[in-house]
XYZ file of C-alpha atoms in Angstrom:
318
model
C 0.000 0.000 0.000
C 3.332 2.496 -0.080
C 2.761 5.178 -2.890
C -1.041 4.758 -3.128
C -2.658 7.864 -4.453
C -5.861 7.760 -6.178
C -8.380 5.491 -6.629
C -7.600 4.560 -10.155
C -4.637 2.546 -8.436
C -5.234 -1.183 -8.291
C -4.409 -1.308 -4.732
C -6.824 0.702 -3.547
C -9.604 -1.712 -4.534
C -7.436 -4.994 -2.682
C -7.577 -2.206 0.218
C -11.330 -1.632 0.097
C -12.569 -5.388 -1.120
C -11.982 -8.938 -1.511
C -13.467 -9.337 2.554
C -13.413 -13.255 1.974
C -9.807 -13.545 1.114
C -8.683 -11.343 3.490
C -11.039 -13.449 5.858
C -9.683 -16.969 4.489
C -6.106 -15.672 4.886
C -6.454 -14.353 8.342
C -7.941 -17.538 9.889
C -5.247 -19.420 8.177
C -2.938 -16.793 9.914
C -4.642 -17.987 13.309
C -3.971 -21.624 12.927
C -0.053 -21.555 11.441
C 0.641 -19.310 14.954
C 0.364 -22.490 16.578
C 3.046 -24.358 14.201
C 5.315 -21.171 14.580
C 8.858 -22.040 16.200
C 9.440 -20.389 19.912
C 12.561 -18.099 18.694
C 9.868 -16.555 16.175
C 7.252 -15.862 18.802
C 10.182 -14.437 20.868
C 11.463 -12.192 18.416
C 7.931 -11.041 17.715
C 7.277 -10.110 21.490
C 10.247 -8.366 22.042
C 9.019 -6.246 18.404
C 5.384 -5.685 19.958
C 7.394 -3.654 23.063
C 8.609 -1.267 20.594
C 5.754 -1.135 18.236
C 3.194 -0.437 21.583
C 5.693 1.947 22.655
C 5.198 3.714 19.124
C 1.338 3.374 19.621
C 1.033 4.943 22.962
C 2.971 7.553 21.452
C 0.865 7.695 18.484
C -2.453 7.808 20.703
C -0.980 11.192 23.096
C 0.073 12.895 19.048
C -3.815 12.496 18.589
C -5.239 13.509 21.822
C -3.479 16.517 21.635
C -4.523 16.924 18.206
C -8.304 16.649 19.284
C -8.526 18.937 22.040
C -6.509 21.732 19.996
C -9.143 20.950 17.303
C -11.936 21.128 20.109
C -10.724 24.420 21.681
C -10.402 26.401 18.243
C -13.798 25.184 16.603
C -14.864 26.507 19.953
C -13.155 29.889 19.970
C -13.910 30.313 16.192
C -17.297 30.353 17.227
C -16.784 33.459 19.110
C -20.199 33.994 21.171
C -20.162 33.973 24.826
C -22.369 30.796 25.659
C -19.093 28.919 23.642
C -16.695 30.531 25.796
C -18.709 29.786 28.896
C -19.381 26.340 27.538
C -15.211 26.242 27.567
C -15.086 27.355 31.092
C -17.474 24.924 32.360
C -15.842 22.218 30.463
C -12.454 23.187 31.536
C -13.559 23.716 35.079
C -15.446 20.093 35.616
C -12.081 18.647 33.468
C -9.696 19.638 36.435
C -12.371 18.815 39.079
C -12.666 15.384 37.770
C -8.744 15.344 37.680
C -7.896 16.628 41.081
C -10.970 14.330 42.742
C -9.705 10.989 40.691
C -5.756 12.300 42.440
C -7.224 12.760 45.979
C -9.160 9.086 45.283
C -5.800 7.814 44.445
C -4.017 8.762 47.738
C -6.986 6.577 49.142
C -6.871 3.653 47.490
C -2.927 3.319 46.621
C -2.088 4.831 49.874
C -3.069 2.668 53.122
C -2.493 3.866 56.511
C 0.559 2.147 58.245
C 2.289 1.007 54.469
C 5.258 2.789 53.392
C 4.159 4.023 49.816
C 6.195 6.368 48.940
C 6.516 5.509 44.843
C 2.643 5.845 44.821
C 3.011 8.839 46.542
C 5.396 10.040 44.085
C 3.165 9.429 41.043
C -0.070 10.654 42.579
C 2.131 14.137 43.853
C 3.195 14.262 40.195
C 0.241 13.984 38.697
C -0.652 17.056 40.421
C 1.499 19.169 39.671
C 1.791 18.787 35.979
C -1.921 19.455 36.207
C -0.845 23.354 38.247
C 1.739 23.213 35.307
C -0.511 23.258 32.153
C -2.785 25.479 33.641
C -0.020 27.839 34.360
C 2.057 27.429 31.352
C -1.042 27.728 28.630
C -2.454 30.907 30.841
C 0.958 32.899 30.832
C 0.804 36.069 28.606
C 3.476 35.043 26.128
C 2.301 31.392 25.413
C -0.940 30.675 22.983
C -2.433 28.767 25.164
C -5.819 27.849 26.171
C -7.489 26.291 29.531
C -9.450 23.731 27.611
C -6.569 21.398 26.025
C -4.662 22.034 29.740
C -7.584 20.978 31.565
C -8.309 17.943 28.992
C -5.181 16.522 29.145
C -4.972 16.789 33.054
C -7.552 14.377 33.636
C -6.301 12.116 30.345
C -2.771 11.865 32.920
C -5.205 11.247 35.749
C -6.539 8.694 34.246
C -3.286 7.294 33.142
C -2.312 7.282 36.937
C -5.171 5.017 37.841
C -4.776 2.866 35.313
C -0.886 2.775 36.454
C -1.433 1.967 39.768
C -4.387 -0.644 39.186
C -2.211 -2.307 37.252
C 0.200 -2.820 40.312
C 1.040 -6.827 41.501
C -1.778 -7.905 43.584
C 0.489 -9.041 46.097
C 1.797 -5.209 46.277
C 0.748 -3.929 49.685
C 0.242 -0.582 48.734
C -2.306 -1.636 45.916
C -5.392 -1.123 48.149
C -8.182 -1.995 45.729
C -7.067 -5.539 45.120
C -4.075 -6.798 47.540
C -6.787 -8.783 49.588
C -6.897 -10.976 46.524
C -4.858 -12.994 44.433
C -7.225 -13.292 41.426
C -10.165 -11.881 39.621
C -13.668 -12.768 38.123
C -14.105 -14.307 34.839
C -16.483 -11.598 34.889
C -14.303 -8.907 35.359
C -11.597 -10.537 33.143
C -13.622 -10.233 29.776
C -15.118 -7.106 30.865
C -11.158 -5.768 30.694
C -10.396 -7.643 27.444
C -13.425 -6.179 25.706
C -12.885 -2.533 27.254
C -9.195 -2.908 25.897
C -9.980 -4.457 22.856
C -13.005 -1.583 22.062
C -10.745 1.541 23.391
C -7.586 -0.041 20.818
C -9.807 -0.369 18.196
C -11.290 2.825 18.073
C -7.588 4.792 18.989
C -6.546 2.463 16.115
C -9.420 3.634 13.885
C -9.121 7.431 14.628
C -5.588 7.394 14.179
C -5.605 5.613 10.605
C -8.288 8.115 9.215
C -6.487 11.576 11.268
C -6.277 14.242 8.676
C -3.198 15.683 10.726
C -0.268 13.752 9.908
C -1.741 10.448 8.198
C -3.285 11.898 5.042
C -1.221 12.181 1.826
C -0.303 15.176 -0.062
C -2.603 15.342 -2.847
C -5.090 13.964 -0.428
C -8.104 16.772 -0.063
C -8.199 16.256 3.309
C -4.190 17.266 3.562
C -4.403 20.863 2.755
C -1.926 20.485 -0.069
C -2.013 21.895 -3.859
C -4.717 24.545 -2.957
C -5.176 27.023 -6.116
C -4.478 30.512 -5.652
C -5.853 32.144 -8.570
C -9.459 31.775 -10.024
C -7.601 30.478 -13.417
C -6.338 27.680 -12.039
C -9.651 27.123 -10.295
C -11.220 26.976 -13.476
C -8.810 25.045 -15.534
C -8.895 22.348 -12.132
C -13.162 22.168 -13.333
C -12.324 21.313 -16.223
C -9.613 18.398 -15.441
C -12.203 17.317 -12.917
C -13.662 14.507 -14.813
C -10.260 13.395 -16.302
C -8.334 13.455 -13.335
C -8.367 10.864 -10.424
C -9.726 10.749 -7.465
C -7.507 11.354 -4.777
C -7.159 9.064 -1.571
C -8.857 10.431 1.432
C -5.591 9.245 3.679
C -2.630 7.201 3.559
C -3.257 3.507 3.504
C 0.304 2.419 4.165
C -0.060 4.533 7.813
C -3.256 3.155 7.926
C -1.980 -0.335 7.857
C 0.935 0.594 10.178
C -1.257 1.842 12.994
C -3.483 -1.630 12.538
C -0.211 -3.624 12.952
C 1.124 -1.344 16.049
C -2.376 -2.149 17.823
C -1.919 -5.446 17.297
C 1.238 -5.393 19.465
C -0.488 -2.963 21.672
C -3.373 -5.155 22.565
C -1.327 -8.447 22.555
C 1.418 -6.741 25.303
C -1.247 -5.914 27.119
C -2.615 -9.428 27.242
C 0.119 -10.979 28.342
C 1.134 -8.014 30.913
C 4.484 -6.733 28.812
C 6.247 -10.030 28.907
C 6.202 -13.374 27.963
C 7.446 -15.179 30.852
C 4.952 -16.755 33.567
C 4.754 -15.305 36.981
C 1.991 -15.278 39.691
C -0.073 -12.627 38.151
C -0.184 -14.191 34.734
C -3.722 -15.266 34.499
C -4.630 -11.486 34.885
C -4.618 -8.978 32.101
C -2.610 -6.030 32.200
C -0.876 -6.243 35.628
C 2.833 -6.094 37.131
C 5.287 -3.512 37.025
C 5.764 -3.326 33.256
C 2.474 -2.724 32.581
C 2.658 0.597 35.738
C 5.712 1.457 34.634
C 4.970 1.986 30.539
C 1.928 3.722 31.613
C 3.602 6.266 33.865
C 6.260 6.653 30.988
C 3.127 7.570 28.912
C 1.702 10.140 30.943
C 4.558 12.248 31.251
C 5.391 11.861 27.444
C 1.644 13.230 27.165
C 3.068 16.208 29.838
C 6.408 16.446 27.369
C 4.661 16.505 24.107
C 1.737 18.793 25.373
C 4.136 21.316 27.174
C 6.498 21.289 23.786
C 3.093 22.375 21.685
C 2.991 25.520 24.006
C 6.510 26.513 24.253
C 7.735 25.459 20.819
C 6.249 28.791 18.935
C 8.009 30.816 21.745
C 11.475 28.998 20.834
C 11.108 28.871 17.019
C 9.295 31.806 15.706
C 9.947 31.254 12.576
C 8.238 27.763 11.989
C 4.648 27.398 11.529
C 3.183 24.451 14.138
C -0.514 24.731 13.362
């Protein structure tokens, strides 16, 4: 799918059709996994820790891109029930972050345990929240209380999930070091809330417009006329001329594969090895440890969209 442009391109029919094929070759897939050596199934888990690493990094690049895309089709707008719509928004955002922090010192904190890496992450948490809000307010910085608010609770919830996903045996893991095990119950209730959120961060980040689309794509922004002749001579090459691709299918593809590894590392809690936690999903100290490395590349990459146009005048970011 590399080079794919329009839709007079054979490949972009294989992309869009032949379902059973694809179907017959992916069950076929299914069954030869079971033939596959060890030292292939190795190699391909310690590949799926770098390709989920690129993921998570893919998934912050679009949640920043969606709340700066929320906050200006917001200020665009420019009536005061949208900017009060922005305060209240922003307002319950950091409510719901700072009341999911002070839950966390509850429940990842007990009385009489020594906790002091949960209290670490929790403090943390915190104050990159006073951070954004202070950074994207300041005078000199284009900032906005929306995204800063946004992304505050998207790091609160990445602290949670961080924490949660703590060894059962932990002692400082309140919600769940009384037990050694879970429900079936709540065991496919995880895999299908992982499966459906990597899906659809899979799904939004194959179609973005921001980064994913091509350049003659229409959706890209590219090859925009400037004078009303070349609008006119582009009518009249309108029925000759292809259609162009609405977004990249190669990225497309690439994301697809990367969630694969994504949801399979999370499956098997990072690693490959057994342990006592290994008939849960997503828990030990990979899995906390990743996501804490993910919320403060979400801090990094958000703080760098603020300060970058201070440090580099001269390139265009938006």
């Amino acid at each position: 799918m590399i080079g794919v442009k329009d839709q007079n391109d054979k490949r972009h029919a294989i992309h869009h059709g032949g379902w059973t094929v694809k179907f017959v070759v992916w069950a076929l897939l299914i069954v030869l996994m079971f033939f596959v050596p060890d030292v292939i199934i190795s190699f391909y888990e310690t590949l799926s820790k770098f390709g989920s690493g690129l993921f998570l990094l893919v998934q912050v690049i679009i949640l920043l891109d969606a709340t700066h895309t929320w906050n200006d089709a917001w200020v665009e707008k420019d009536e005061r029930k949208w900017y009060i719509a922005l305060l209240a928004v922003s307002v319950g955002c950091y409510i719901a972050a700072f009341t999911i922090s002070g839950l966390m010192f509850i429940w990842f904190n007990p009385s009489g345990q020594d906790c002091g890496l949960n209290v670490f992450f929790i403090v943390m948490t915190m104050i990159l929240a006073f951070g954004f809000a202070i950074i994207a307010m300041h005078p000199q910085v284009n900032g906005s209380l929306l995204p800063a608010s946004v992304i505050s609770v998207y790091c609160a919830y990445v602290l949670y999930s961080a924490l949660s996903s703590e060894p059962r045996h932990y002692v400082c893991n309140g919600l769940h070091n009384s037990s050694q095990g879970v429900s079936t119950g709540n065991l496919i209730l995880g895999m299908l809330t992982t499966v459906l959120s990597v899906l659809y961060s899979a799904c939004r980040a194959g179609s973005s417009t921001t980064f994913l689309s091509p350049p003659s794509s229409p959706k890209s922004g590219g090859g925009k006329p400037l004078l009303d002749s070349e609008l006119e001579e582009g009518k009249k090459r309108k029925d000759t001329e292809a259609v162009p691709v609405s977004y990249s299918y190669m990225f497309f593809h690439v994301i697809f594969a990367l969630a694969s590894m994504y949801s399979g590392m999370l499956l098997t809690g990072w690693t490959g090895s057994s342990s006592s936690d290994s008939d849960l999903i997503d828990v030990g100290w990979t899995s906390t440890w990743v996501r804490m490395c993910t919320q403060w590349a979400t801090a990094a990459l958000y703080v760098w969209s603020l300060v970058a146009p201070l440090l580099f005048p001269d390139r265009e970011f938006y």
